């Protein structure tokens, strides 16, 4: 395949990344409110937790879409993977987002470690998302006309 035919694919990647970062920001806000209402022992709106879980599920799906786009596009272009640090950063994001969703499923009163693990993993996820986004932005430059 020739170079311009991949442009639409990287365009989808850029849009998915925009939605992923938006979702991450909304998760940080809704997660922050969950934390606040719990620590103050206040009541919280019944929809807040489902909203947080729904947003989290959407972000997991978007990251898996980005993984598929990255692998398909790179294999189509070079026939093999491993061209830059973008691969390492991308895989780190995938592992962290899956670990975060798993830790979320473990959160319960009798498992206080799951809550702090969830928050720690999400802090690391923010840094990894920035690294994958910036390095992706860098490698996409050579596909632009
Ligand atoms: C990956 C998908 C995610 C899922 C499925 C998920 C799910 C959950 C669940 C089930 C809870 C427990 C809510 C409760 O206590 O009733 C929770 C808490 C929380 N989440 Fe997430 N979450 C995800 C991603 C994120 C992200 C990306 C962030 C931050 C950027 C975040 C921040 C928080 C915070 C701060 C809490 C409150 C912890 C506490 O009460 O101490 N979550 N999440
Ligand atoms: C969470 C976000 C992302 C993940 C998980 C991800 C994943 C991947 C993976 C696994 C590869 C294969 C890399 C290799 O084998 O060298 C790749 C390649 C690529 N990705 Fe991403 N990616 C993400 C975000 C982005 C963004 C935001 C862009 C920019 C629009 C982008 C553009 C590219 C490009 C152009 C390649 C081809 C690599 C090259 O030409 O060296 N990616 N991506």
PDB file of C-alpha atoms and ligand atoms in Angstrom:
ATOM      1  CA  UNK A   1       0.000   0.000   0.000  1.00  0.00           C
ATOM      2  CA  UNK A   2       1.231   3.493  -0.669  1.00  0.00           C
ATOM      3  CA  UNK A   3       1.639   6.163   1.971  1.00  0.00           C
ATOM      4  CA  UNK A   4      -1.402   8.423   1.426  1.00  0.00           C
ATOM      5  CA  UNK A   5      -3.748   5.412   1.651  1.00  0.00           C
ATOM      6  CA  UNK A   6      -2.846   5.202   5.333  1.00  0.00           C
ATOM      7  CA  UNK A   7      -3.677   8.807   6.089  1.00  0.00           C
ATOM      8  CA  UNK A   8      -7.347   8.062   6.844  1.00  0.00           C
ATOM      9  CA  UNK A   9      -6.235   5.391   9.313  1.00  0.00           C
ATOM     10  CA  UNK A  10      -4.005   7.790  11.272  1.00  0.00           C
ATOM     11  CA  UNK A  11      -6.803  10.341  11.120  1.00  0.00           C
ATOM     12  CA  UNK A  12      -9.072   7.860  12.931  1.00  0.00           C
ATOM     13  CA  UNK A  13      -6.213   7.332  15.411  1.00  0.00           C
ATOM     14  CA  UNK A  14      -6.011  11.060  16.100  1.00  0.00           C
ATOM     15  CA  UNK A  15      -9.788  11.321  16.638  1.00  0.00           C
ATOM     16  CA  UNK A  16      -9.850   8.228  18.866  1.00  0.00           C
ATOM     17  CA  UNK A  17      -7.018   9.713  20.894  1.00  0.00           C
ATOM     18  CA  UNK A  18      -8.949  12.984  21.307  1.00  0.00           C
ATOM     19  CA  UNK A  19     -11.942  11.028  22.614  1.00  0.00           C
ATOM     20  CA  UNK A  20      -9.676   8.934  24.848  1.00  0.00           C
ATOM     21  CA  UNK A  21      -8.123  12.024  26.449  1.00  0.00           C
ATOM     22  CA  UNK A  22     -11.577  13.595  26.894  1.00  0.00           C
ATOM     23  CA  UNK A  23     -12.780  10.354  28.490  1.00  0.00           C
ATOM     24  CA  UNK A  24      -9.753  10.275  30.780  1.00  0.00           C
ATOM     25  CA  UNK A  25     -10.465  13.835  31.924  1.00  0.00           C
ATOM     26  CA  UNK A  26     -14.124  13.013  32.631  1.00  0.00           C
ATOM     27  CA  UNK A  27     -13.029   9.865  34.519  1.00  0.00           C
ATOM     28  CA  UNK A  28     -10.680  11.955  36.648  1.00  0.00           C
ATOM     29  CA  UNK A  29     -13.541  14.366  37.460  1.00  0.00           C
ATOM     30  CA  UNK A  30     -16.193  11.704  38.170  1.00  0.00           C
ATOM     31  CA  UNK A  31     -13.607   9.600  40.064  1.00  0.00           C
ATOM     32  CA  UNK A  32     -12.684  12.678  42.097  1.00  0.00           C
ATOM     33  CA  UNK A  33     -16.336  13.207  43.051  1.00  0.00           C
ATOM     34  CA  UNK A  34     -16.641   9.502  43.982  1.00  0.00           C
ATOM     35  CA  UNK A  35     -13.573   9.887  46.205  1.00  0.00           C
ATOM     36  CA  UNK A  36     -14.864  13.104  47.786  1.00  0.00           C
ATOM     37  CA  UNK A  37     -18.368  11.813  48.532  1.00  0.00           C
ATOM     38  CA  UNK A  38     -16.898   8.644  50.032  1.00  0.00           C
ATOM     39  CA  UNK A  39     -14.331  10.395  52.246  1.00  0.00           C
ATOM     40  CA  UNK A  40     -16.936  12.920  53.493  1.00  0.00           C
ATOM     41  CA  UNK A  41     -19.415  10.083  53.986  1.00  0.00           C
ATOM     42  CA  UNK A  42     -21.930  12.069  51.918  1.00  0.00           C
ATOM     43  CA  UNK A  43     -24.664  10.651  49.774  1.00  0.00           C
ATOM     44  CA  UNK A  44     -23.917  10.673  46.045  1.00  0.00           C
ATOM     45  CA  UNK A  45     -26.135  10.750  43.005  1.00  0.00           C
ATOM     46  CA  UNK A  46     -27.112   7.240  41.972  1.00  0.00           C
ATOM     47  CA  UNK A  47     -25.979   7.815  38.373  1.00  0.00           C
ATOM     48  CA  UNK A  48     -22.428   8.872  39.207  1.00  0.00           C
ATOM     49  CA  UNK A  49     -20.907   5.418  39.646  1.00  0.00           C
ATOM     50  CA  UNK A  50     -22.574   3.938  36.505  1.00  0.00           C
ATOM     51  CA  UNK A  51     -21.435   7.016  34.554  1.00  0.00           C
ATOM     52  CA  UNK A  52     -17.851   6.505  35.740  1.00  0.00           C
ATOM     53  CA  UNK A  53     -17.959   2.809  34.806  1.00  0.00           C
ATOM     54  CA  UNK A  54     -19.545   3.580  31.416  1.00  0.00           C
ATOM     55  CA  UNK A  55     -16.886   6.181  30.623  1.00  0.00           C
ATOM     56  CA  UNK A  56     -14.177   3.737  31.741  1.00  0.00           C
ATOM     57  CA  UNK A  57     -15.564   0.999  29.481  1.00  0.00           C
ATOM     58  CA  UNK A  58     -15.602   3.440  26.545  1.00  0.00           C
ATOM     59  CA  UNK A  59     -11.959   4.405  27.178  1.00  0.00           C
ATOM     60  CA  UNK A  60     -10.899   0.729  27.324  1.00  0.00           C
ATOM     61  CA  UNK A  61     -12.657   0.146  23.964  1.00  0.00           C
ATOM     62  CA  UNK A  62     -11.032   3.234  22.394  1.00  0.00           C
ATOM     63  CA  UNK A  63      -7.559   2.147  23.518  1.00  0.00           C
ATOM     64  CA  UNK A  64      -8.109  -1.307  21.989  1.00  0.00           C
ATOM     65  CA  UNK A  65      -9.203   0.411  18.738  1.00  0.00           C
ATOM     66  CA  UNK A  66      -5.985   2.469  18.820  1.00  0.00           C
ATOM     67  CA  UNK A  67      -3.942  -0.686  19.391  1.00  0.00           C
ATOM     68  CA  UNK A  68      -5.607  -2.392  16.404  1.00  0.00           C
ATOM     69  CA  UNK A  69      -5.107   0.670  14.168  1.00  0.00           C
ATOM     70  CA  UNK A  70      -1.454   0.960  15.182  1.00  0.00           C
ATOM     71  CA  UNK A  71      -0.678  -2.720  14.560  1.00  0.00           C
ATOM     72  CA  UNK A  72      -2.650  -2.997  11.292  1.00  0.00           C
ATOM     73  CA  UNK A  73      -1.230   0.268   9.921  1.00  0.00           C
ATOM     74  CA  UNK A  74       2.357  -0.557  10.872  1.00  0.00           C
ATOM     75  CA  UNK A  75       2.208  -4.112   9.506  1.00  0.00           C
ATOM     76  CA  UNK A  76       0.601  -2.810   6.299  1.00  0.00           C
ATOM     77  CA  UNK A  77       3.306  -0.195   5.894  1.00  0.00           C
ATOM     78  CA  UNK A  78       6.465  -2.075   6.983  1.00  0.00           C
ATOM     79  CA  UNK A  79       5.408  -5.710   7.318  1.00  0.00           C
ATOM     80  CA  UNK A  80       6.795  -5.794  10.861  1.00  0.00           C
ATOM     81  CA  UNK A  81       6.440  -3.972  14.179  1.00  0.00           C
ATOM     82  CA  UNK A  82       8.912  -2.090  16.362  1.00  0.00           C
ATOM     83  CA  UNK A  83       9.884   1.170  14.684  1.00  0.00           C
ATOM     84  CA  UNK A  84      10.031   3.576  17.585  1.00  0.00           C
ATOM     85  CA  UNK A  85       9.354   4.113  21.280  1.00  0.00           C
ATOM     86  CA  UNK A  86       5.742   4.605  20.239  1.00  0.00           C
ATOM     87  CA  UNK A  87       5.314   0.795  20.341  1.00  0.00           C
ATOM     88  CA  UNK A  88       6.572   0.629  23.945  1.00  0.00           C
ATOM     89  CA  UNK A  89       4.396   3.576  25.042  1.00  0.00           C
ATOM     90  CA  UNK A  90       1.343   2.196  23.222  1.00  0.00           C
ATOM     91  CA  UNK A  91       1.677  -1.254  24.809  1.00  0.00           C
ATOM     92  CA  UNK A  92       2.176   0.371  28.239  1.00  0.00           C
ATOM     93  CA  UNK A  93      -1.131   2.229  27.809  1.00  0.00           C
ATOM     94  CA  UNK A  94      -2.908  -1.010  26.862  1.00  0.00           C
ATOM     95  CA  UNK A  95      -1.545  -2.910  29.881  1.00  0.00           C
ATOM     96  CA  UNK A  96      -2.315  -0.056  32.304  1.00  0.00           C
ATOM     97  CA  UNK A  97      -5.870   0.543  31.085  1.00  0.00           C
ATOM     98  CA  UNK A  98      -6.683  -3.182  31.330  1.00  0.00           C
ATOM     99  CA  UNK A  99      -5.082  -3.372  34.792  1.00  0.00           C
ATOM    100  CA  UNK A 100      -7.079  -0.294  35.857  1.00  0.00           C
ATOM    101  CA  UNK A 101     -10.366  -1.832  34.718  1.00  0.00           C
ATOM    102  CA  UNK A 102      -9.475  -5.075  36.517  1.00  0.00           C
ATOM    103  CA  UNK A 103      -8.577  -3.209  39.747  1.00  0.00           C
ATOM    104  CA  UNK A 104     -11.897  -1.334  39.465  1.00  0.00           C
ATOM    105  CA  UNK A 105     -13.756  -4.655  39.337  1.00  0.00           C
ATOM    106  CA  UNK A 106     -12.023  -5.641  42.592  1.00  0.00           C
ATOM    107  CA  UNK A 107     -13.082  -2.478  44.505  1.00  0.00           C
ATOM    108  CA  UNK A 108     -15.154  -3.433  47.568  1.00  0.00           C
ATOM    109  CA  UNK A 109     -15.297  -2.571  51.272  1.00  0.00           C
ATOM    110  CA  UNK A 110     -13.369  -5.733  52.189  1.00  0.00           C
ATOM    111  CA  UNK A 111     -10.648  -4.981  49.586  1.00  0.00           C
ATOM    112  CA  UNK A 112      -9.312  -1.475  50.369  1.00  0.00           C
ATOM    113  CA  UNK A 113      -6.109  -2.203  48.387  1.00  0.00           C
ATOM    114  CA  UNK A 114      -8.105  -2.335  45.132  1.00  0.00           C
ATOM    115  CA  UNK A 115      -9.160   1.303  45.533  1.00  0.00           C
ATOM    116  CA  UNK A 116      -5.634   2.661  46.018  1.00  0.00           C
ATOM    117  CA  UNK A 117      -4.306   0.355  43.280  1.00  0.00           C
ATOM    118  CA  UNK A 118      -6.985   1.766  40.926  1.00  0.00           C
ATOM    119  CA  UNK A 119      -5.933   5.348  41.682  1.00  0.00           C
ATOM    120  CA  UNK A 120      -2.177   4.585  41.357  1.00  0.00           C
ATOM    121  CA  UNK A 121      -2.641   2.758  38.037  1.00  0.00           C
ATOM    122  CA  UNK A 122      -4.692   5.677  36.702  1.00  0.00           C
ATOM    123  CA  UNK A 123      -1.971   8.171  37.597  1.00  0.00           C
ATOM    124  CA  UNK A 124       0.526   6.063  35.648  1.00  0.00           C
ATOM    125  CA  UNK A 125      -2.042   5.737  32.832  1.00  0.00           C
ATOM    126  CA  UNK A 126      -2.173   9.526  32.481  1.00  0.00           C
ATOM    127  CA  UNK A 127       1.601   9.711  31.986  1.00  0.00           C
ATOM    128  CA  UNK A 128       1.595   6.761  29.559  1.00  0.00           C
ATOM    129  CA  UNK A 129      -1.256   8.335  27.544  1.00  0.00           C
ATOM    130  CA  UNK A 130       0.749  11.548  27.220  1.00  0.00           C
ATOM    131  CA  UNK A 131       3.827   9.585  26.071  1.00  0.00           C
ATOM    132  CA  UNK A 132       1.846   7.486  23.541  1.00  0.00           C
ATOM    133  CA  UNK A 133      -0.002  10.555  22.249  1.00  0.00           C
ATOM    134  CA  UNK A 134       3.100  12.700  21.820  1.00  0.00           C
ATOM    135  CA  UNK A 135       5.165   9.911  20.222  1.00  0.00           C
ATOM    136  CA  UNK A 136       2.192   9.028  17.973  1.00  0.00           C
ATOM    137  CA  UNK A 137       1.963  12.668  16.961  1.00  0.00           C
ATOM    138  CA  UNK A 138       5.662  12.535  16.111  1.00  0.00           C
ATOM    139  CA  UNK A 139       5.558   9.360  13.963  1.00  0.00           C
ATOM    140  CA  UNK A 140       2.413  10.474  12.125  1.00  0.00           C
ATOM    141  CA  UNK A 141       4.316  13.492  10.744  1.00  0.00           C
ATOM    142  CA  UNK A 142       6.083  11.378   8.118  1.00  0.00           C
ATOM    143  CA  UNK A 143       2.721  10.256   6.698  1.00  0.00           C
ATOM    144  CA  UNK A 144       1.435  13.804   6.270  1.00  0.00           C
ATOM    145  CA  UNK A 145       1.702  15.255   2.781  1.00  0.00           C
TER     146      UNK A 145
HETATM  147  C1  LIG B   1     -10.475   1.929  33.052  1.00  0.00           C
HETATM  148  C2  LIG B   1     -11.761   2.067  33.296  1.00  0.00           C
HETATM  149  C3  LIG B   1     -12.295   2.412  34.669  1.00  0.00           C
HETATM  150  C4  LIG B   1     -13.260   1.720  35.337  1.00  0.00           C
HETATM  151  C5  LIG B   1     -14.029   0.490  34.834  1.00  0.00           C
HETATM  152  C6  LIG B   1     -13.439   2.368  36.629  1.00  0.00           C
HETATM  153  C7  LIG B   1     -14.325   1.954  37.631  1.00  0.00           C
HETATM  154  C8  LIG B   1     -14.340   2.419  38.913  1.00  0.00           C
HETATM  155  C9  LIG B   1     -15.137   1.879  40.005  1.00  0.00           C
HETATM  156  C10 LIG B   1     -16.079   0.675  39.906  1.00  0.00           C
HETATM  157  C11 LIG B   1     -14.880   2.624  41.104  1.00  0.00           C
HETATM  158  C12 LIG B   1     -15.482   2.439  42.525  1.00  0.00           C
HETATM  159  C13 LIG B   1     -16.597   3.417  42.695  1.00  0.00           C
HETATM  160  C14 LIG B   1     -17.154   3.374  44.099  1.00  0.00           C
HETATM  161  O1  LIG B   1     -16.393   3.506  45.060  1.00  0.00           O
HETATM  162  O2  LIG B   1     -18.382   3.230  44.222  1.00  0.00           O
HETATM  163  C15 LIG B   1     -13.927   3.645  40.742  1.00  0.00           C
HETATM  164  C16 LIG B   1     -13.414   4.602  41.596  1.00  0.00           C
HETATM  165  C17 LIG B   1     -12.544   5.609  41.230  1.00  0.00           C
HETATM  166  N1  LIG B   1     -11.988   5.802  39.969  1.00  0.00           N
HETATM  167 FE1  LIG B   1     -12.304   4.626  38.347  1.00  0.00          FE
HETATM  168  N2  LIG B   1     -12.593   3.450  36.706  1.00  0.00           N
HETATM  169  C18 LIG B   1     -11.865   3.505  35.523  1.00  0.00           C
HETATM  170  C19 LIG B   1     -10.922   4.449  35.195  1.00  0.00           C
HETATM  171  C20 LIG B   1     -10.550   5.529  35.976  1.00  0.00           C
HETATM  172  C21 LIG B   1      -9.636   6.574  35.584  1.00  0.00           C
HETATM  173  C22 LIG B   1      -8.937   6.665  34.233  1.00  0.00           C
HETATM  174  C23 LIG B   1      -9.532   7.433  36.648  1.00  0.00           C
HETATM  175  C24 LIG B   1      -8.725   8.707  36.815  1.00  0.00           C
HETATM  176  C25 LIG B   1      -8.256   9.421  35.841  1.00  0.00           C
HETATM  177  C26 LIG B   1     -10.354   6.905  37.726  1.00  0.00           C
HETATM  178  C27 LIG B   1     -10.480   7.456  38.984  1.00  0.00           C
HETATM  179  C28 LIG B   1     -11.181   6.925  40.029  1.00  0.00           C
HETATM  180  C29 LIG B   1     -11.212   7.476  41.367  1.00  0.00           C
HETATM  181  C30 LIG B   1     -10.459   8.700  41.875  1.00  0.00           C
HETATM  182  C31 LIG B   1     -12.071   6.653  42.132  1.00  0.00           C
HETATM  183  C32 LIG B   1     -12.461   6.825  43.605  1.00  0.00           C
HETATM  184  C33 LIG B   1     -11.546   6.014  44.467  1.00  0.00           C
HETATM  185  C34 LIG B   1     -11.898   6.186  45.916  1.00  0.00           C
HETATM  186  O3  LIG B   1     -13.086   6.272  46.240  1.00  0.00           O
HETATM  187  O4  LIG B   1     -10.957   6.233  46.717  1.00  0.00           O
HETATM  188  N3  LIG B   1     -10.963   5.746  37.280  1.00  0.00           N
HETATM  189  N4  LIG B   1     -13.609   3.503  39.398  1.00  0.00           N
HETATM  190  C1  LIG B   2      -3.300   4.929  23.354  1.00  0.00           C
HETATM  191  C2  LIG B   2      -2.920   5.392  22.210  1.00  0.00           C
HETATM  192  C3  LIG B   2      -2.172   4.588  21.158  1.00  0.00           C
HETATM  193  C4  LIG B   2      -1.836   3.261  21.112  1.00  0.00           C
HETATM  194  C5  LIG B   2      -2.145   2.165  22.134  1.00  0.00           C
HETATM  195  C6  LIG B   2      -1.107   3.059  19.877  1.00  0.00           C
HETATM  196  C7  LIG B   2      -0.554   1.843  19.461  1.00  0.00           C
HETATM  197  C8  LIG B   2       0.296   1.690  18.398  1.00  0.00           C
HETATM  198  C9  LIG B   2       1.098   0.521  18.124  1.00  0.00           C
HETATM  199  C10 LIG B   2       1.146  -0.741  18.994  1.00  0.00           C
HETATM  200  C11 LIG B   2       1.795   0.743  16.979  1.00  0.00           C
HETATM  201  C12 LIG B   2       2.837  -0.179  16.326  1.00  0.00           C
HETATM  202  C13 LIG B   2       4.211   0.487  16.579  1.00  0.00           C
HETATM  203  C14 LIG B   2       5.414  -0.243  16.039  1.00  0.00           C
HETATM  204  O1  LIG B   2       5.350  -1.465  15.845  1.00  0.00           O
HETATM  205  O2  LIG B   2       6.443   0.413  15.822  1.00  0.00           O
HETATM  206  C15 LIG B   2       1.443   2.078  16.513  1.00  0.00           C
HETATM  207  C16 LIG B   2       1.937   2.683  15.374  1.00  0.00           C
HETATM  208  C17 LIG B   2       1.585   3.953  14.945  1.00  0.00           C
HETATM  209  N1  LIG B   2       0.742   4.839  15.580  1.00  0.00           N
HETATM  210 FE1  LIG B   2      -0.123   4.543  17.371  1.00  0.00          FE
HETATM  211  N2  LIG B   2      -1.044   4.240  19.181  1.00  0.00           N
HETATM  212  C18 LIG B   2      -1.681   5.208  19.934  1.00  0.00           C
HETATM  213  C19 LIG B   2      -1.844   6.537  19.608  1.00  0.00           C
HETATM  214  C20 LIG B   2      -1.489   7.111  18.397  1.00  0.00           C
HETATM  215  C21 LIG B   2      -1.756   8.480  17.996  1.00  0.00           C
HETATM  216  C22 LIG B   2      -2.484   9.531  18.842  1.00  0.00           C
HETATM  217  C23 LIG B   2      -1.241   8.643  16.758  1.00  0.00           C
HETATM  218  C24 LIG B   2      -1.274   9.916  15.902  1.00  0.00           C
HETATM  219  C25 LIG B   2      -2.245  10.176  15.124  1.00  0.00           C
HETATM  220  C26 LIG B   2      -0.657   7.384  16.344  1.00  0.00           C
HETATM  221  C27 LIG B   2      -0.032   7.134  15.139  1.00  0.00           C
HETATM  222  C28 LIG B   2       0.673   5.992  14.847  1.00  0.00           C
HETATM  223  C29 LIG B   2       1.498   5.854  13.651  1.00  0.00           C
HETATM  224  C30 LIG B   2       1.697   6.905  12.537  1.00  0.00           C
HETATM  225  C31 LIG B   2       2.070   4.570  13.721  1.00  0.00           C
HETATM  226  C32 LIG B   2       3.061   3.945  12.680  1.00  0.00           C
HETATM  227  C33 LIG B   2       4.419   3.859  13.379  1.00  0.00           C
HETATM  228  C34 LIG B   2       5.574   4.279  12.507  1.00  0.00           C
HETATM  229  O3  LIG B   2       5.349   4.722  11.379  1.00  0.00           O
HETATM  230  O4  LIG B   2       6.724   4.194  13.017  1.00  0.00           O
HETATM  231  N3  LIG B   2      -0.826   6.485  17.380  1.00  0.00           N
HETATM  232  N4  LIG B   2       0.522   2.620  17.404  1.00  0.00           N
END
